[in-house]
CSV table of C-alpha atoms in Angstrom, one decimal:
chain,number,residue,atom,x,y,z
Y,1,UNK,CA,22.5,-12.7,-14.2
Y,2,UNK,CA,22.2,-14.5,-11.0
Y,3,UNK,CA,18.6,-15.6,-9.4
Y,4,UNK,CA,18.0,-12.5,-7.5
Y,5,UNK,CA,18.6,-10.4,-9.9
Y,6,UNK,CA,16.0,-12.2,-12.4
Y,7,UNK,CA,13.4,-11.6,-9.4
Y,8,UNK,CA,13.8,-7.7,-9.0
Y,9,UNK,CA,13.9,-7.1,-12.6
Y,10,UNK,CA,10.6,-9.9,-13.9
Y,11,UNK,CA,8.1,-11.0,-10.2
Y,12,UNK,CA,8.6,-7.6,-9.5
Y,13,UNK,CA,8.6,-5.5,-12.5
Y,14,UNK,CA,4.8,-4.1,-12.7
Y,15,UNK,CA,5.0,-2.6,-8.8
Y,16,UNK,CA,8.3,-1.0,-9.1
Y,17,UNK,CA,9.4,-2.3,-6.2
Y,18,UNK,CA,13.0,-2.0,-7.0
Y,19,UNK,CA,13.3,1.1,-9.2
Y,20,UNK,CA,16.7,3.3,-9.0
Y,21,UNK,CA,14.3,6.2,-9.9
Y,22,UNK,CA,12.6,6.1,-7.0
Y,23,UNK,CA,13.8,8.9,-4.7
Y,24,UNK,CA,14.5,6.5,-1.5
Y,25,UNK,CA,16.6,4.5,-3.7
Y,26,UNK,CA,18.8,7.0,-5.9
Y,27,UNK,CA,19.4,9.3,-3.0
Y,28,UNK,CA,20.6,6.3,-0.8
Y,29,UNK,CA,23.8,5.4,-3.3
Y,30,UNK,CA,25.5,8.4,-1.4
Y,31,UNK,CA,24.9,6.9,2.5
Y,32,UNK,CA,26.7,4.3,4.3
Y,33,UNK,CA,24.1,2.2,4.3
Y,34,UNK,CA,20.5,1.6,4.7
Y,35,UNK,CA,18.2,0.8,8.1
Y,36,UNK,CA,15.2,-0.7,7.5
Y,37,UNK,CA,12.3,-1.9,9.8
Y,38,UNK,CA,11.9,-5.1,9.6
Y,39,UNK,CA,13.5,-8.6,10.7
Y,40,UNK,CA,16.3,-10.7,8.5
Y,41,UNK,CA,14.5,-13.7,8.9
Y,42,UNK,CA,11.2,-12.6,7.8
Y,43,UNK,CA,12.4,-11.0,4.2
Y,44,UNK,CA,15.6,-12.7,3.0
Y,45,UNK,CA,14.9,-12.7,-0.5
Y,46,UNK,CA,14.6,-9.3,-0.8
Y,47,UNK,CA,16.8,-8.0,1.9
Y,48,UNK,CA,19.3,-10.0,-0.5
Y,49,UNK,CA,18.0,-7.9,-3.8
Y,50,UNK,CA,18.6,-4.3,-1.9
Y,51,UNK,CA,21.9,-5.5,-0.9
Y,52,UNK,CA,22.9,-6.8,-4.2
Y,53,UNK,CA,21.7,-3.8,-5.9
Y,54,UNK,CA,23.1,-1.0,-3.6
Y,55,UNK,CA,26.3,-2.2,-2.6
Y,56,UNK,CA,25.7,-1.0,0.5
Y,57,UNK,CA,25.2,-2.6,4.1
Y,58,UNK,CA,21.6,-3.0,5.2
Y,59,UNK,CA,21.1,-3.3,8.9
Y,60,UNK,CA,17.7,-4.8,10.1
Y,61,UNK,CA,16.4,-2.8,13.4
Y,62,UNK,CA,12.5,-3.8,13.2
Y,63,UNK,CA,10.1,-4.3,13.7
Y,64,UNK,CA,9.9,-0.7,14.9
Y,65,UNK,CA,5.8,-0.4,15.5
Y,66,UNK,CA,4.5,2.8,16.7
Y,67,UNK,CA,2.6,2.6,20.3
Y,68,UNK,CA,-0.6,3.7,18.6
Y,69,UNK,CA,-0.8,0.9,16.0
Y,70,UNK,CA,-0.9,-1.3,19.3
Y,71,UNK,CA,-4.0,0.2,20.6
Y,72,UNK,CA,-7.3,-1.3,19.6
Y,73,UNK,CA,-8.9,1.2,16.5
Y,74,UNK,CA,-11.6,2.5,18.6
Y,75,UNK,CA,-8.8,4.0,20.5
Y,76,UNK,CA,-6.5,5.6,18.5
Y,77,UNK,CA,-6.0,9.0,18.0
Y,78,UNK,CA,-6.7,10.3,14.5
Y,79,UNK,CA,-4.6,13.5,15.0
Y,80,UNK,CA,-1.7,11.3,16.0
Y,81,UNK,CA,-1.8,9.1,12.8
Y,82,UNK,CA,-2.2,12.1,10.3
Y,83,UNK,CA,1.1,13.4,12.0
Y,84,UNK,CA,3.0,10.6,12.0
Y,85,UNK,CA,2.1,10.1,8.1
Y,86,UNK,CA,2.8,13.6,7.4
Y,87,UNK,CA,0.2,13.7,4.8
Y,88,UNK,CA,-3.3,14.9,4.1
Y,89,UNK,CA,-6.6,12.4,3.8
Y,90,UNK,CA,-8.8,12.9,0.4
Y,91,UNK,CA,-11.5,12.8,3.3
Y,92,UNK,CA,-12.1,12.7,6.9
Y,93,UNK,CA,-10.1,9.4,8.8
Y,94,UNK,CA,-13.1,9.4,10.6
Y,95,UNK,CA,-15.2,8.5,8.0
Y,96,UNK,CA,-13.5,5.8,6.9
Y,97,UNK,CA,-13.6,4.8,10.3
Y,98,UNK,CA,-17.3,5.2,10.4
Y,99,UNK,CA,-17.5,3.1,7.0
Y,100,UNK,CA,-15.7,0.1,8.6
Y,101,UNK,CA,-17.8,0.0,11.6
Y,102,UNK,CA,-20.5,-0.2,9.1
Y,103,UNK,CA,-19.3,-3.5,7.7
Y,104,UNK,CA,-19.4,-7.1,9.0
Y,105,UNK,CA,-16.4,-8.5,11.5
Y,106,UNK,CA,-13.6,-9.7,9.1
Y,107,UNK,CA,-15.6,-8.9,5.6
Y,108,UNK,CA,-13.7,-6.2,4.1
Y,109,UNK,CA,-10.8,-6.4,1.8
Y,110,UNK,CA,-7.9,-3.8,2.5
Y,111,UNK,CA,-5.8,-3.0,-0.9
Y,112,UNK,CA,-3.1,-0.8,-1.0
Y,113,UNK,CA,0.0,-1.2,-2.7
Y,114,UNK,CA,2.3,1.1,-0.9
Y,115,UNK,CA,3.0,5.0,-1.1
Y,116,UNK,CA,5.9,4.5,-3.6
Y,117,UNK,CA,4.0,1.4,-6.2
Y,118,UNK,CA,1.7,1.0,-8.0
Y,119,UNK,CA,0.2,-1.5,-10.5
Y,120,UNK,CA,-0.1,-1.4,-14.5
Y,121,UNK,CA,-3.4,0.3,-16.0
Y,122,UNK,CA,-4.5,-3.5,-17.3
Y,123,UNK,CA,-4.2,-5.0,-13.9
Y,124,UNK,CA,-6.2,-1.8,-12.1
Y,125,UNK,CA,-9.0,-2.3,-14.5
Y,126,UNK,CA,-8.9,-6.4,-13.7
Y,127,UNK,CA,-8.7,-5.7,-9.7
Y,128,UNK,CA,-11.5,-3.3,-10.1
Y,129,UNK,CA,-13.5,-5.8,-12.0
Y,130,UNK,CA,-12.9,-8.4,-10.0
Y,131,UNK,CA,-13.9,-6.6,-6.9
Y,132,UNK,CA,-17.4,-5.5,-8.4
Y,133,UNK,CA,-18.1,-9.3,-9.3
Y,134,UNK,CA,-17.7,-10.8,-6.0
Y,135,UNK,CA,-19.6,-8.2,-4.2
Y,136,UNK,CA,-17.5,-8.0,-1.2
Y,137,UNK,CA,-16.9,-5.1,0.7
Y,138,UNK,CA,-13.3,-3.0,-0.2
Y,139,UNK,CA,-11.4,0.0,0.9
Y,140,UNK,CA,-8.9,0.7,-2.0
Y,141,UNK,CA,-6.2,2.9,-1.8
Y,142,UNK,CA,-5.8,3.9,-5.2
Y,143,UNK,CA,-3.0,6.0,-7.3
Y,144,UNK,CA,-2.3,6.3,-11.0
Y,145,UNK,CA,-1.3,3.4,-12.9
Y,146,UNK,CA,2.6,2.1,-13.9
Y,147,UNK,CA,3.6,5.0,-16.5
Y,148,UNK,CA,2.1,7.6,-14.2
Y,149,UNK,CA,3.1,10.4,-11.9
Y,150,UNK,CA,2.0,8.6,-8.9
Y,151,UNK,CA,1.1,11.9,-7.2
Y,152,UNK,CA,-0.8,13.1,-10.4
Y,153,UNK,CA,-4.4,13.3,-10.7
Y,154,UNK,CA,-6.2,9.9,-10.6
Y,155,UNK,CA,-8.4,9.5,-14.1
Y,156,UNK,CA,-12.0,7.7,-14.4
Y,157,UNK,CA,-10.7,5.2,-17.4
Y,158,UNK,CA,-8.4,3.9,-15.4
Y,159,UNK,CA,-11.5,1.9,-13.8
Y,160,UNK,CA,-14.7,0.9,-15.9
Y,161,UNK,CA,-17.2,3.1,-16.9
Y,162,UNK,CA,-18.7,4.1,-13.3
Y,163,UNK,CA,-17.0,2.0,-11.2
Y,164,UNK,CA,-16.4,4.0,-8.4
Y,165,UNK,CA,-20.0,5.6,-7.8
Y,166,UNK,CA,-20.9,2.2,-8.7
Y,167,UNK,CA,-19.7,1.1,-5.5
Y,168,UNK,CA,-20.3,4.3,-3.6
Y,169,UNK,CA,-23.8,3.9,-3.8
Y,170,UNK,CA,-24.4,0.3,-3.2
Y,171,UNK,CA,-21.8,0.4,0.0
Y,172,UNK,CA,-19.8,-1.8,-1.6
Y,173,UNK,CA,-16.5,-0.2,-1.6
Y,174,UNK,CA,-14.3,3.4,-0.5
Y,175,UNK,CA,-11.8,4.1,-2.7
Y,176,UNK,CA,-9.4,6.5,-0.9
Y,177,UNK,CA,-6.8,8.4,-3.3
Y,178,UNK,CA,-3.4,9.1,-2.5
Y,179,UNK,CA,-3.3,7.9,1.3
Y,180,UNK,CA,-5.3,6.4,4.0
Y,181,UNK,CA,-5.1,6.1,7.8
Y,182,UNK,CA,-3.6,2.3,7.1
Y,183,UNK,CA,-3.0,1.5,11.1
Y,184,UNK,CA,-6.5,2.3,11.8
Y,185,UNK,CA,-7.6,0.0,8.5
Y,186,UNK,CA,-5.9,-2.6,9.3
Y,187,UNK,CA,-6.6,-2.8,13.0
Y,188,UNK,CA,-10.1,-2.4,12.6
Y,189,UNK,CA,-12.4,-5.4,13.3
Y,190,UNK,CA,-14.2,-5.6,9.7
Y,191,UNK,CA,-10.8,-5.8,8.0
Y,192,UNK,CA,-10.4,-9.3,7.0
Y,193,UNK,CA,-8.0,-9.9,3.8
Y,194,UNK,CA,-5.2,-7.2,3.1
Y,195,UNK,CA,-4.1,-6.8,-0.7
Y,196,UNK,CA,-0.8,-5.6,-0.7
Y,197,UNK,CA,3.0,-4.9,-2.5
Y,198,UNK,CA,4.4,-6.9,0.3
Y,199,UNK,CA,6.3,-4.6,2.1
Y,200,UNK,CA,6.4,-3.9,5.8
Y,201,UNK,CA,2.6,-3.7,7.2
């Protein structure tokens, strides 16, 4: 088993980043080849580990960044965003919009692991923990745990006991389920740290 290898099946085990059950990456062993947004010399490594595993050609053509996510976030169309995600909020865009402006310039912690990964039960309940202890301000995009139909219904004990009206009612933190306007998020002016599965943001 050569290096590579050893990193797509231990580092990245617990997010399922490289997972021939995930649709995107058993439907693509019929194609020619794979296009991806994003730039050779900015992900080798793992550029290398889709190639290795699909024994197919993968062409870089990115970074491909939609016009909107250029604009500053007090200027971008909502109606645009939800279209070009093609899915719908738990809640309003605009009120996570109206909860960032809330916040302090650069205080808030963006965590989201990516539509297709996720992170084990254990580590959710660590991350949610560790969150409520330093008191800092979080948007959390949240889906069931490693194990889980990721589309499924999200359960309270995968967090602690309260956790999330916890931080509802002190401010602390929104924790959005399923999807949230991300280019707004992470463009906005209180967003400081992103928390992320390391793909292309």
């Amino acid at each position: 088993m050569n290096r590579r290898r050893r990193l797509s099946s231990t580092k990245f085990k617990g997010l399922y980043l490289f997972s021939a059950n995930q649709p995107q990456i058993s439907g693509s062993t019929k194609s020619f080849g794979w296009l991806c947004n994003t730039v050779e010399e900015i992900e080798p490594l793992g550029l290398d580990i889709l190639r290795d595993n699909l024994k197919l050609p993968v062409w870089c053509i990115g970074p491909l960044i939609p016009t909107e996510a250029l604009k500053n976030s007090s200027t971008l169309d909502l109606k645009v965003s939800r279209q070009r995600a093609g899915k719908e909020l738990c809640f309003s865009a605009e009120k996570c919009l109206e909860w960032l402006d809330s916040q302090g310039l650069n205080s808030v912690i963006y965590i989201s692991f990516g539509s297709q990964n996720t992170i084990s039960a254990t580590q959710m309940m660590e991350l949610a923990v560790g969150l409520e202890e330093i008191g800092k301000p979080f948007v959390w995009v949240i889906r069931p745990p490693v194990g889980f139909d990721l589309k499924g219904v999200f359960k309270a004990e995968w967090l602690p006991d309260g956790f999330e009206e916890r931080m509802s009612k002190r401010k602390q933190g929104l924790l959005v389920h399923n999807w949230a306007p991300q280019l707004e998020i992470l463009s906005h002016k209180s967003t400081g740290f992103f928390v992320s599965h390391c793909g292309w943001n």
